Coordinates of C-alpha atoms in Angstrom, one line a residue:
M15 CA 1.8 24.8 -37.3
S16 CA 2.8 21.2 -36.5
I17 CA 2.5 19.7 -33.1
V18 CA 6.3 19.5 -32.9
L19 CA 6.7 23.2 -33.1
E20 CA 4.3 23.7 -30.2
L21 CA 6.6 21.8 -27.9
T22 CA 8.8 24.1 -25.8
W23 CA 11.8 23.9 -23.5
L24 CA 9.4 23.1 -20.7
H25 CA 8.3 19.9 -22.5
G26 CA 11.9 18.9 -23.1
I27 CA 13.0 19.5 -19.5
Y28 CA 10.1 17.5 -18.2
L29 CA 10.9 14.6 -20.6
I30 CA 14.6 14.6 -19.7
F31 CA 13.9 14.4 -16.0
I32 CA 11.4 11.6 -16.5
M33 CA 14.3 9.7 -18.2
L34 CA 16.6 10.6 -15.3
I35 CA 14.1 9.4 -12.7
I36 CA 13.7 6.1 -14.5
G37 CA 17.5 5.8 -14.7
C38 CA 17.7 6.4 -10.9
L39 CA 15.1 3.8 -10.2
I40 CA 16.9 1.2 -12.4
K41 CA 20.1 2.0 -10.5
R42 CA 18.1 1.8 -7.2
R43 CA 19.1 5.3 -6.3
D44 CA 16.8 7.8 -4.6
T45 CA 14.9 10.2 -6.9
T46 CA 14.1 13.0 -4.5
L47 CA 17.1 15.2 -5.4
V48 CA 16.4 14.7 -9.2
C49 CA 12.8 15.7 -8.7
I50 CA 13.6 18.9 -6.8
V51 CA 16.2 19.9 -9.4
G52 CA 13.5 19.3 -12.1
I53 CA 11.0 21.5 -10.2
L54 CA 13.6 24.2 -10.0
L55 CA 14.5 24.1 -13.7
L56 CA 10.8 24.0 -14.8
G57 CA 10.1 27.0 -12.6
W58 CA 13.1 28.9 -13.9
F59 CA 12.3 28.3 -17.6
A60 CA 8.6 29.0 -17.0
T61 CA 9.2 32.4 -15.3
S62 CA 12.7 33.4 -16.4
S63 CA 13.3 34.3 -12.7
L64 CA 15.6 32.4 -10.4
V65 CA 13.8 33.9 -7.4
A66 CA 10.4 32.7 -8.6
A67 CA 11.9 29.3 -9.4
V68 CA 13.4 28.9 -5.9
S69 CA 10.1 30.0 -4.4
G70 CA 8.3 27.5 -6.7
I71 CA 10.0 24.6 -5.0
F72 CA 8.2 25.4 -1.8
S73 CA 5.0 26.2 -3.7
T74 CA 4.9 22.9 -5.5
F75 CA 5.5 21.1 -2.2
I76 CA 2.5 22.9 -0.7
Y77 CA 0.5 21.9 -3.8
A78 CA 1.5 18.3 -3.4
M79 CA 0.8 18.4 0.3
K80 CA -2.7 19.8 -0.3
E81 CA -3.4 17.1 -2.8
L82 CA -2.0 14.2 -0.7
M83 CA -3.2 15.4 2.7
P84 CA -6.5 13.4 2.7
T85 CA -4.5 10.2 1.9
I86 CA -1.9 10.9 4.5
L87 CA -4.6 11.6 7.1
I88 CA -6.7 8.5 6.5
I89 CA -3.6 6.2 6.7
S90 CA -2.4 8.0 9.8
I91 CA -5.8 7.6 11.5
I92 CA -6.1 3.9 10.6
V93 CA -2.6 3.1 11.8
G94 CA -3.4 4.9 15.1
M95 CA -6.6 2.8 15.4
S96 CA -4.7 -0.4 14.7
R97 CA -2.3 0.4 17.5
V98 CA -5.0 0.7 20.1
L99 CA -6.6 -2.6 18.8
L100 CA -3.3 -4.3 19.4
A101 CA -2.9 -2.7 22.9
S102 CA -6.4 -3.8 23.9
G103 CA -6.3 -7.3 22.5
I104 CA -9.4 -6.8 20.4
H105 CA -7.4 -7.8 17.3
E106 CA -7.7 -11.4 18.5
A107 CA -11.4 -11.3 18.5
L108 CA -11.4 -9.8 15.0
V109 CA -9.5 -12.7 13.4
S110 CA -9.7 -15.7 15.8
P111 CA -13.1 -16.9 14.5
F112 CA -11.3 -17.8 11.2
T113 CA -9.0 -20.3 12.9
R114 CA -11.8 -22.9 12.8
F115 CA -11.5 -23.0 9.0
M116 CA -7.8 -23.8 9.2
R117 CA -7.9 -27.6 9.3
S118 CA -5.3 -28.3 6.7
P119 CA -2.3 -26.5 5.1
A120 CA -4.4 -25.7 2.0
M121 CA -7.3 -24.2 4.1
A122 CA -4.8 -22.4 6.3
Y123 CA -3.1 -20.8 3.2
W124 CA -6.4 -19.5 1.7
T125 CA -7.9 -18.5 5.1
I126 CA -4.9 -16.4 6.1
G127 CA -4.8 -14.9 2.6
I128 CA -8.4 -13.9 2.5
V129 CA -8.4 -12.6 6.1
M130 CA -5.3 -10.6 5.3
M131 CA -6.8 -9.2 2.1
T132 CA -10.0 -8.2 3.8
I133 CA -8.4 -6.5 6.8
S134 CA -5.8 -4.8 4.5
L135 CA -8.6 -3.2 2.5
F136 CA -9.8 -1.4 5.6
F137 CA -6.7 -1.2 7.8
W138 CA -4.0 -1.1 5.1
P139 CA -1.4 -4.0 4.9
S140 CA 1.0 -2.4 7.4
P141 CA -1.1 -2.8 10.5
A142 CA -2.8 -5.9 9.1
V143 CA 0.5 -7.8 9.2
A144 CA 0.5 -7.5 13.0
L145 CA -3.2 -8.0 13.5
V146 CA -3.4 -11.2 11.4
G147 CA 0.1 -12.7 12.1
A148 CA -0.2 -12.5 15.9
V149 CA -3.3 -14.7 16.0
L150 CA -3.5 -16.8 12.9
L151 CA 0.2 -17.8 12.7
P152 CA 0.1 -20.3 15.6
A153 CA -3.0 -22.0 14.0
A154 CA -1.3 -22.3 10.7
I155 CA 1.7 -23.9 12.3
R156 CA -0.5 -26.5 14.1
V157 CA -2.0 -27.7 10.8
G158 CA 1.4 -28.0 9.1
L159 CA 1.6 -24.9 6.8
P160 CA 5.2 -23.9 6.5
L161 CA 6.2 -20.5 7.9
L162 CA 7.4 -19.5 4.4
A163 CA 4.0 -20.3 2.9
V164 CA 2.3 -18.2 5.7
A165 CA 4.5 -15.2 4.8
M166 CA 3.7 -15.7 1.1
A167 CA 0.0 -15.7 1.8
M168 CA 0.2 -12.5 3.9
N169 CA 2.4 -10.8 1.2
L170 CA 0.4 -11.8 -1.9
F171 CA -3.0 -11.1 -0.6
G172 CA -2.2 -8.1 1.6
H173 CA 0.6 -6.1 0.0
G174 CA -0.4 -7.5 -3.4
I175 CA -4.1 -7.8 -4.0
A176 CA -5.4 -5.4 -1.4
L177 CA -2.8 -2.7 -1.8
S178 CA -2.7 -2.7 -5.6
G179 CA -6.4 -2.1 -5.8
D180 CA -6.8 0.0 -2.6
F181 CA -10.5 0.2 -3.2
I182 CA -11.5 1.5 0.2
I183 CA -8.8 3.9 1.4
Q184 CA -8.0 4.8 -2.2
A185 CA -4.4 6.1 -1.5
A186 CA -2.9 4.4 -4.6
P187 CA -5.5 5.3 -7.2
K188 CA -5.5 8.9 -5.8
L189 CA -1.8 9.3 -6.6
T190 CA -1.9 7.6 -10.1
A191 CA -5.2 9.4 -11.1
D192 CA -3.8 12.8 -10.2
A193 CA -0.6 12.2 -12.1
A194 CA -2.6 11.0 -15.2
G195 CA -5.1 13.9 -14.9
I196 CA -8.1 11.6 -14.8
P197 CA -10.8 11.0 -12.1
V198 CA -10.0 8.6 -9.3
E199 CA -13.2 6.5 -10.0
S200 CA -12.1 5.8 -13.6
V201 CA -8.8 4.3 -12.3
I202 CA -10.6 2.2 -9.7
S203 CA -13.1 0.9 -12.3
A204 CA -10.3 0.1 -14.8
S205 CA -8.2 -1.6 -12.1
L206 CA -10.9 -4.0 -10.9
P207 CA -10.5 -6.6 -13.6
L208 CA -6.7 -6.2 -13.6
V209 CA -6.4 -6.6 -9.8
L210 CA -8.7 -9.7 -9.9
V211 CA -6.8 -11.4 -12.6
M212 CA -3.4 -10.5 -11.1
G213 CA -4.5 -11.7 -7.7
A214 CA -6.2 -14.9 -8.8
V215 CA -3.3 -16.0 -11.1
T216 CA -0.5 -15.0 -8.6
T217 CA -2.0 -16.6 -5.5
G218 CA -3.1 -19.7 -7.5
A219 CA 0.4 -20.1 -8.9
A220 CA 1.9 -19.7 -5.5
F221 CA -0.4 -22.3 -4.0
C222 CA 0.4 -24.8 -6.7
L223 CA 4.1 -24.3 -6.2
I224 CA 3.8 -24.6 -2.4
R225 CA 1.8 -27.9 -2.8
R226 CA 4.3 -29.2 -5.3
D227 CA 7.2 -28.5 -3.0
L228 CA 5.5 -30.0 0.0
R229 CA 4.9 -33.2 -1.9
S230 CA 8.4 -33.4 -3.2
G231 CA 9.9 -32.6 0.2
R232 CA 11.7 -29.4 -0.9
L233 CA 9.4 -27.4 1.5
Q234 CA 8.9 -28.9 5.0
P235 CA 6.0 -28.2 7.4
T236 CA 7.0 -26.3 10.4
S237 CA 7.8 -28.5 13.4
S238 CA 4.9 -28.7 15.9
T239 CA 7.4 -27.5 18.6
M240 CA 7.7 -24.2 16.9
E241 CA 5.1 -21.8 18.3
T242 CA 4.5 -18.1 18.6
R243 CA 5.3 -17.3 22.2
V244 CA 4.7 -14.1 24.0
V245 CA 7.5 -13.2 26.4
S246 CA 5.9 -11.2 29.2
N247 CA 6.2 -10.6 32.9
E248 CA 3.4 -8.1 33.2
N249 CA 0.4 -8.0 35.4
V250 CA -2.8 -6.1 34.8
G251 CA -2.0 -2.4 35.0
D252 CA 1.8 -2.9 34.7
T253 CA 3.8 -0.7 32.5
N254 CA 6.0 -3.5 31.3
S255 CA 6.1 -4.3 27.6
T256 CA 5.4 -7.5 25.7
N257 CA 7.1 -8.7 22.6
I258 CA 6.4 -11.5 20.1
S259 CA 9.3 -13.9 19.6
Y260 CA 9.8 -17.2 17.9
M261 CA 11.3 -20.1 19.9
A262 CA 10.9 -23.7 20.8
A263 CA 7.9 -24.2 23.0
P264 CA 5.5 -27.0 24.0
P265 CA 2.5 -27.3 21.7
E266 CA 0.1 -26.0 24.4
T267 CA 2.1 -22.8 24.7
G268 CA 1.0 -19.9 22.7
S269 CA -2.3 -18.5 24.1
S270 CA -2.7 -15.1 22.6
P271 CA -1.9 -12.2 24.9
D272 CA -4.1 -9.3 25.7
R273 CA -1.4 -6.9 24.6
V274 CA 1.5 -7.4 22.2
I275 CA 4.3 -5.5 20.6
T276 CA 5.4 -6.4 17.1
N277 CA 7.0 -5.0 14.0
L278 CA 4.8 -2.8 11.9
D279 CA 6.4 -2.3 8.6
N280 CA 8.0 0.9 7.4
P281 CA 7.0 1.2 3.7
N282 CA 10.2 3.2 3.1
N283 CA 12.2 0.1 3.5
A284 CA 13.3 0.5 7.1
S285 CA 12.4 -2.1 9.7
N286 CA 11.6 -0.7 13.2
D287 CA 10.2 -2.0 16.4
T288 CA 6.9 -0.3 17.1
D289 CA 6.1 -0.2 20.8
I290 CA 2.5 -0.1 21.8
N291 CA 2.1 2.1 24.9
L292 CA 0.6 -0.1 27.6
T293 CA 0.7 2.4 30.5
G294 CA -2.5 2.3 32.4
T295 CA -4.2 -0.4 30.3
F296 CA -7.1 -2.4 31.7
A297 CA -7.5 -6.0 30.7
L298 CA -10.8 -6.4 28.8
T299 CA -13.0 -9.4 29.3
P300 CA -13.5 -11.8 26.4
L301 CA -17.1 -10.7 26.1
I302 CA -16.1 -7.0 25.7
K303 CA -13.5 -7.9 23.2
R304 CA -16.0 -9.9 21.1
L305 CA -18.6 -7.2 21.3
S306 CA -16.1 -4.5 20.4
A307 CA -14.9 -6.6 17.4
I308 CA -18.5 -7.2 16.2
L309 CA -19.2 -3.4 16.5
I310 CA -16.0 -2.6 14.5
V311 CA -17.0 -5.1 11.8
L312 CA -20.6 -3.7 11.7
L313 CA -19.4 -0.1 11.4
F314 CA -17.1 -0.8 8.5
A315 CA -19.7 -3.0 6.8
L316 CA -22.1 -0.1 7.2
D317 CA -19.5 2.1 5.5
V318 CA -19.3 -0.2 2.6
M319 CA -23.1 -0.3 2.2
I320 CA -23.2 3.5 2.3
L321 CA -20.4 3.7 -0.3
F322 CA -22.3 1.5 -2.7
R323 CA -25.7 3.0 -1.9
Y324 CA -24.7 6.6 -2.5
N325 CA -21.9 5.9 -5.0
L326 CA -19.3 7.6 -2.8
Q327 CA -15.8 7.5 -4.2
G328 CA -12.6 9.5 -3.9
G329 CA -12.5 12.1 -1.1
E330 CA -16.1 11.3 0.1
A331 CA -15.3 7.6 0.6
T332 CA -12.0 8.4 2.3
A333 CA -13.8 10.9 4.6
L334 CA -16.4 8.3 5.6
V335 CA -13.9 5.5 6.4
G336 CA -11.6 8.0 8.2
G337 CA -14.4 9.4 10.4
T338 CA -15.5 5.9 11.3
A339 CA -11.9 5.0 12.2
V340 CA -11.6 8.0 14.5
L341 CA -14.8 7.1 16.3
I342 CA -13.5 3.5 16.8
L343 CA -10.2 4.8 18.0
L344 CA -11.9 7.0 20.6
L345 CA -14.2 4.3 21.8
I346 CA -11.5 1.6 22.2
N347 CA -9.2 4.1 23.9
L348 CA -11.8 4.8 26.5
L349 CA -12.4 1.1 27.1
T350 CA -8.7 0.2 27.2
Y351 CA -7.3 3.1 29.2
R352 CA -10.4 4.3 31.2
G353 CA -9.3 7.5 33.0
K354 CA -6.2 7.9 30.8
G355 CA -8.3 7.6 27.6
L356 CA -8.1 11.3 26.8
E357 CA -4.3 11.4 26.9
Q358 CA -3.8 8.0 25.1
T359 CA -6.1 9.1 22.3
T360 CA -3.6 11.9 21.5
T361 CA -0.7 9.4 21.9
H362 CA -2.1 7.0 19.4
L363 CA -3.0 9.7 16.9
I364 CA 0.6 11.0 17.1
D365 CA 1.9 7.5 16.5
G366 CA -0.3 7.3 13.4
F367 CA 0.8 10.7 12.1
L368 CA 4.4 9.8 12.6
F369 CA 3.8 6.6 10.5
G370 CA 1.9 8.5 7.8
F371 CA 4.4 11.2 7.3
K372 CA 7.3 8.7 7.4
V373 CA 5.5 6.8 4.5
F374 CA 4.6 9.8 2.4
G375 CA 7.6 12.1 3.3
P376 CA 9.6 10.9 0.3
V377 CA 6.5 10.9 -1.9
I378 CA 5.8 14.6 -1.6
P379 CA 8.7 16.0 -3.7
I380 CA 8.3 13.2 -6.3
A381 CA 4.5 13.9 -6.6
A382 CA 5.2 17.6 -6.7
F383 CA 7.3 17.2 -9.8
F384 CA 4.8 15.1 -11.6
Y385 CA 1.9 17.4 -10.7
L386 CA 3.8 20.0 -12.8
G387 CA 3.1 17.8 -15.8
D388 CA -0.6 18.6 -15.5
A389 CA -2.6 21.5 -14.0
A390 CA -0.1 22.5 -11.3
L391 CA 2.3 24.3 -13.7
T392 CA -0.3 26.9 -14.9
E393 CA -1.9 27.1 -11.5
L394 CA 1.4 28.1 -9.9
Y395 CA 3.2 30.0 -12.7
G396 CA 0.3 31.2 -14.9
P397 CA -0.2 30.7 -18.7
V398 CA 3.4 29.7 -19.5
L399 CA 2.5 27.0 -22.0
P400 CA 1.6 27.6 -25.7
A401 CA -2.0 28.4 -26.6
G402 CA -4.1 25.2 -26.9
S403 CA -1.8 23.2 -24.6
H404 CA -3.5 20.7 -22.3
G405 CA -0.5 20.3 -20.0
I406 CA 3.0 19.0 -20.6
V407 CA 2.1 15.3 -20.3
N408 CA -0.9 15.5 -22.7
D409 CA 1.2 17.6 -25.2
L410 CA 3.9 14.9 -25.2
G411 CA 1.3 12.2 -25.7
V412 CA -0.1 14.0 -28.7
A413 CA 3.3 14.6 -30.2
L414 CA 4.2 10.9 -29.7
A415 CA 1.0 9.9 -31.5
H416 CA 1.9 12.2 -34.5
N417 CA 5.4 11.0 -34.8
V418 CA 5.6 7.4 -33.5
P419 CA 2.8 4.9 -34.2
V420 CA 1.9 3.3 -30.8
H421 CA 0.0 0.0 -30.6
P422 CA -2.0 -0.9 -27.5
A423 CA 0.3 -3.8 -27.0
V424 CA 3.4 -1.5 -26.9
G425 CA 1.6 0.8 -24.5
A426 CA 0.6 -2.1 -22.1
V427 CA 4.1 -3.7 -22.1
T428 CA 5.7 -0.3 -21.6
M429 CA 3.4 0.4 -18.6
T430 CA 4.2 -2.9 -17.0
A431 CA 7.9 -2.2 -17.4
V432 CA 7.5 1.3 -16.0
G433 CA 5.5 0.0 -13.1
T434 CA 8.1 -2.7 -12.4
I435 CA 10.9 -0.2 -12.5
T436 CA 9.2 2.3 -10.2
G437 CA 8.7 -0.5 -7.7
L438 CA 12.4 -1.3 -7.5
D439 CA 12.8 1.1 -4.5
G440 CA 10.7 -1.3 -2.4
S441 CA 8.2 1.4 -1.5
G442 CA 5.5 0.8 -4.1
F443 CA 4.1 4.3 -3.7
S444 CA 7.0 6.6 -4.4
G445 CA 7.0 5.9 -8.1
I446 CA 3.4 5.4 -9.1
S447 CA 3.0 9.1 -9.9
L448 CA 5.5 8.4 -12.7
A449 CA 3.3 5.5 -13.9
G450 CA 0.3 7.8 -14.0
S451 CA 2.2 10.4 -16.0
V452 CA 3.6 7.9 -18.5
A453 CA 0.1 6.3 -18.8
S454 CA -1.3 9.7 -19.8
V455 CA 1.3 10.1 -22.5
F456 CA 0.6 6.7 -24.0
G457 CA -3.2 7.2 -23.6
S458 CA -3.0 10.4 -25.6
A459 CA -0.9 8.7 -28.2
I460 CA -3.2 5.6 -28.6
G461 CA -6.3 7.8 -28.5
G462 CA -7.8 6.4 -25.3
G463 CA -7.3 3.8 -22.6
T464 CA -5.5 6.1 -20.2
A465 CA -7.4 4.7 -17.2
T466 CA -6.5 1.1 -18.1
L467 CA -2.8 2.0 -18.7
T468 CA -2.8 3.9 -15.4
A469 CA -4.3 1.0 -13.5
L470 CA -1.8 -1.4 -15.1
G471 CA 1.1 0.7 -14.0
Q472 CA -0.3 1.0 -10.5
V473 CA -0.8 -2.7 -10.2
A474 CA 2.7 -3.5 -11.5
A475 CA 4.4 -0.9 -9.3
I476 CA 2.7 -2.0 -6.1
W477 CA 3.0 -5.7 -6.7
V478 CA 6.7 -5.4 -7.3
G479 CA 7.6 -2.7 -4.7
G480 CA 4.8 -2.8 -2.2
G481 CA 6.0 -5.9 -0.4
T482 CA 6.1 -9.0 -2.6
L483 CA 9.5 -9.0 -4.5
I484 CA 11.9 -6.4 -3.0
P485 CA 13.6 -8.1 0.0
W486 CA 13.8 -4.9 2.2
A487 CA 10.1 -4.3 1.7
L488 CA 9.4 -7.9 2.9
I489 CA 10.8 -7.5 6.3
P490 CA 7.5 -7.1 8.2
A491 CA 5.9 -10.3 7.1
A492 CA 9.3 -12.1 7.2
A493 CA 9.8 -11.0 10.8
I494 CA 6.4 -12.0 11.9
C495 CA 6.8 -15.5 10.4
G496 CA 10.5 -15.9 11.3
V497 CA 11.8 -16.4 7.7
S498 CA 14.4 -14.8 5.5
P499 CA 13.1 -11.9 3.5
F500 CA 15.5 -12.9 0.6
E501 CA 14.1 -16.4 0.6
L502 CA 10.5 -15.0 0.7
A503 CA 11.3 -12.7 -2.3
R504 CA 12.7 -15.7 -4.2
R505 CA 9.6 -17.8 -3.6
N506 CA 7.3 -14.9 -4.7
L507 CA 9.2 -14.2 -7.9
I508 CA 7.7 -16.9 -10.2
P509 CA 4.1 -16.4 -9.1
V510 CA 4.3 -12.6 -9.5
F511 CA 6.0 -12.9 -12.9
I512 CA 3.2 -15.2 -14.1
G513 CA 0.6 -12.8 -12.7
L514 CA 2.1 -9.8 -14.4
T515 CA 2.2 -11.6 -17.7
A516 CA -1.4 -12.6 -17.5
T517 CA -2.5 -9.1 -16.4
T518 CA -0.6 -7.4 -19.2
L519 CA -2.3 -9.6 -21.7
L520 CA -5.6 -8.7 -20.2
A521 CA -4.8 -5.0 -20.5
I522 CA -3.9 -5.4 -24.1
V523 CA -7.2 -7.0 -24.8
M524 CA -9.0 -4.3 -22.9
L525 CA -7.2 -1.6 -24.8
M526 CA -7.8 -3.2 -28.2
L527 CA -11.5 -3.6 -27.4
N528 CA -11.6 -0.1 -25.9
I529 CA -13.0 -1.3 -22.6

């Protein structure tokens, strides 16, 4: 019996809804409704029962929640920790030592980028925008780096390099690996050379364009009278708020505050003001801030050493980083709020959970649909696929290989296109399950390279949608730097396009050499 005859209505429905999802992404329409209808029809055809199909919608959501919960939890905890670091002023001590390296526009660009990338690996880019921007932006202005270039560095290194690899928190590779049906560690290993090439080419191209435009006069250094000022009328122990704003100020103005409020980005394309609760805070001395910052760095450095020493990946790595973040949150809360530390711990955790579920709320129904392409279908509905089936996605890949010759170059270019399309919603995460699913199809068709294709789709999706090209996803860095998100997206376009081209060529070579 041929492979074609083994395909059922379930395979056809799944393929049709993948096409519909891609169409919605191209039209910049939300895909949640399409995914839910797809889940309903798959359940109906699998069980021949409308009641079971309706119940299956809820069951698939639970399945997706179970799979995604570690990722949601780690991001929520880290965001909660970052809020208390902002409230205490310890974020200044974490990044201010790097200001000594910022003695020219070129050094400022690379310093801000490297610091942003490093902090984003542990804190995620969302909190890192505030942590880095509040302290390093004034130093960059003083040495003549344009605000637009500062925003580009924060975007490309944070939302680009750090988020597309996500080697520490591992939220992105978890989503793509699950959709592709392969281990997380294989996606991480395959993504390392792709992320390095994409990052080096894109940031290098951006730097060359910035330097060219500075020399030609098309890009002007920020006036020395533009500073980051903190509007505040609070005293120690007050309940008033502070807020970062950009306005004309004398050069000496701009000493970093102990407590700030700034815009932390909403990865679902909505900008919102995130207030840090300052009720009952105690001003920490510079010595305590420095010691606390050193302790935080040492704890996370110890985590990294343990990860390598014991080869911890996936859930084990996430658990170690998450537990460390919880301990840091508790310690800094007690230092900052003293007698109110117990209550404020809960407050900051709630803030983190609100952020985490706001990010992953739209992802759950989308991921639930793509999980049905692998083991979730038989786990929830029983043996509904033909004997010998390895899941809908794998079956489609085998059928594709038997009917349409697929070259590694075709697979790589297709994955870059799919990743780019899934990033058009400006989230970067909502569509990477699709990238993993399509990568599994092409990997089966080519006869290998699923991890490389999955990593390529992940890199393309996050670079396009995670905060480098889509204007509404660029609002956080644009707001911190006081530039237009549309102008920032325009400036990022050429470097990111060059980087994607180089990365796709590397992926083709890796696939052909079976690396």
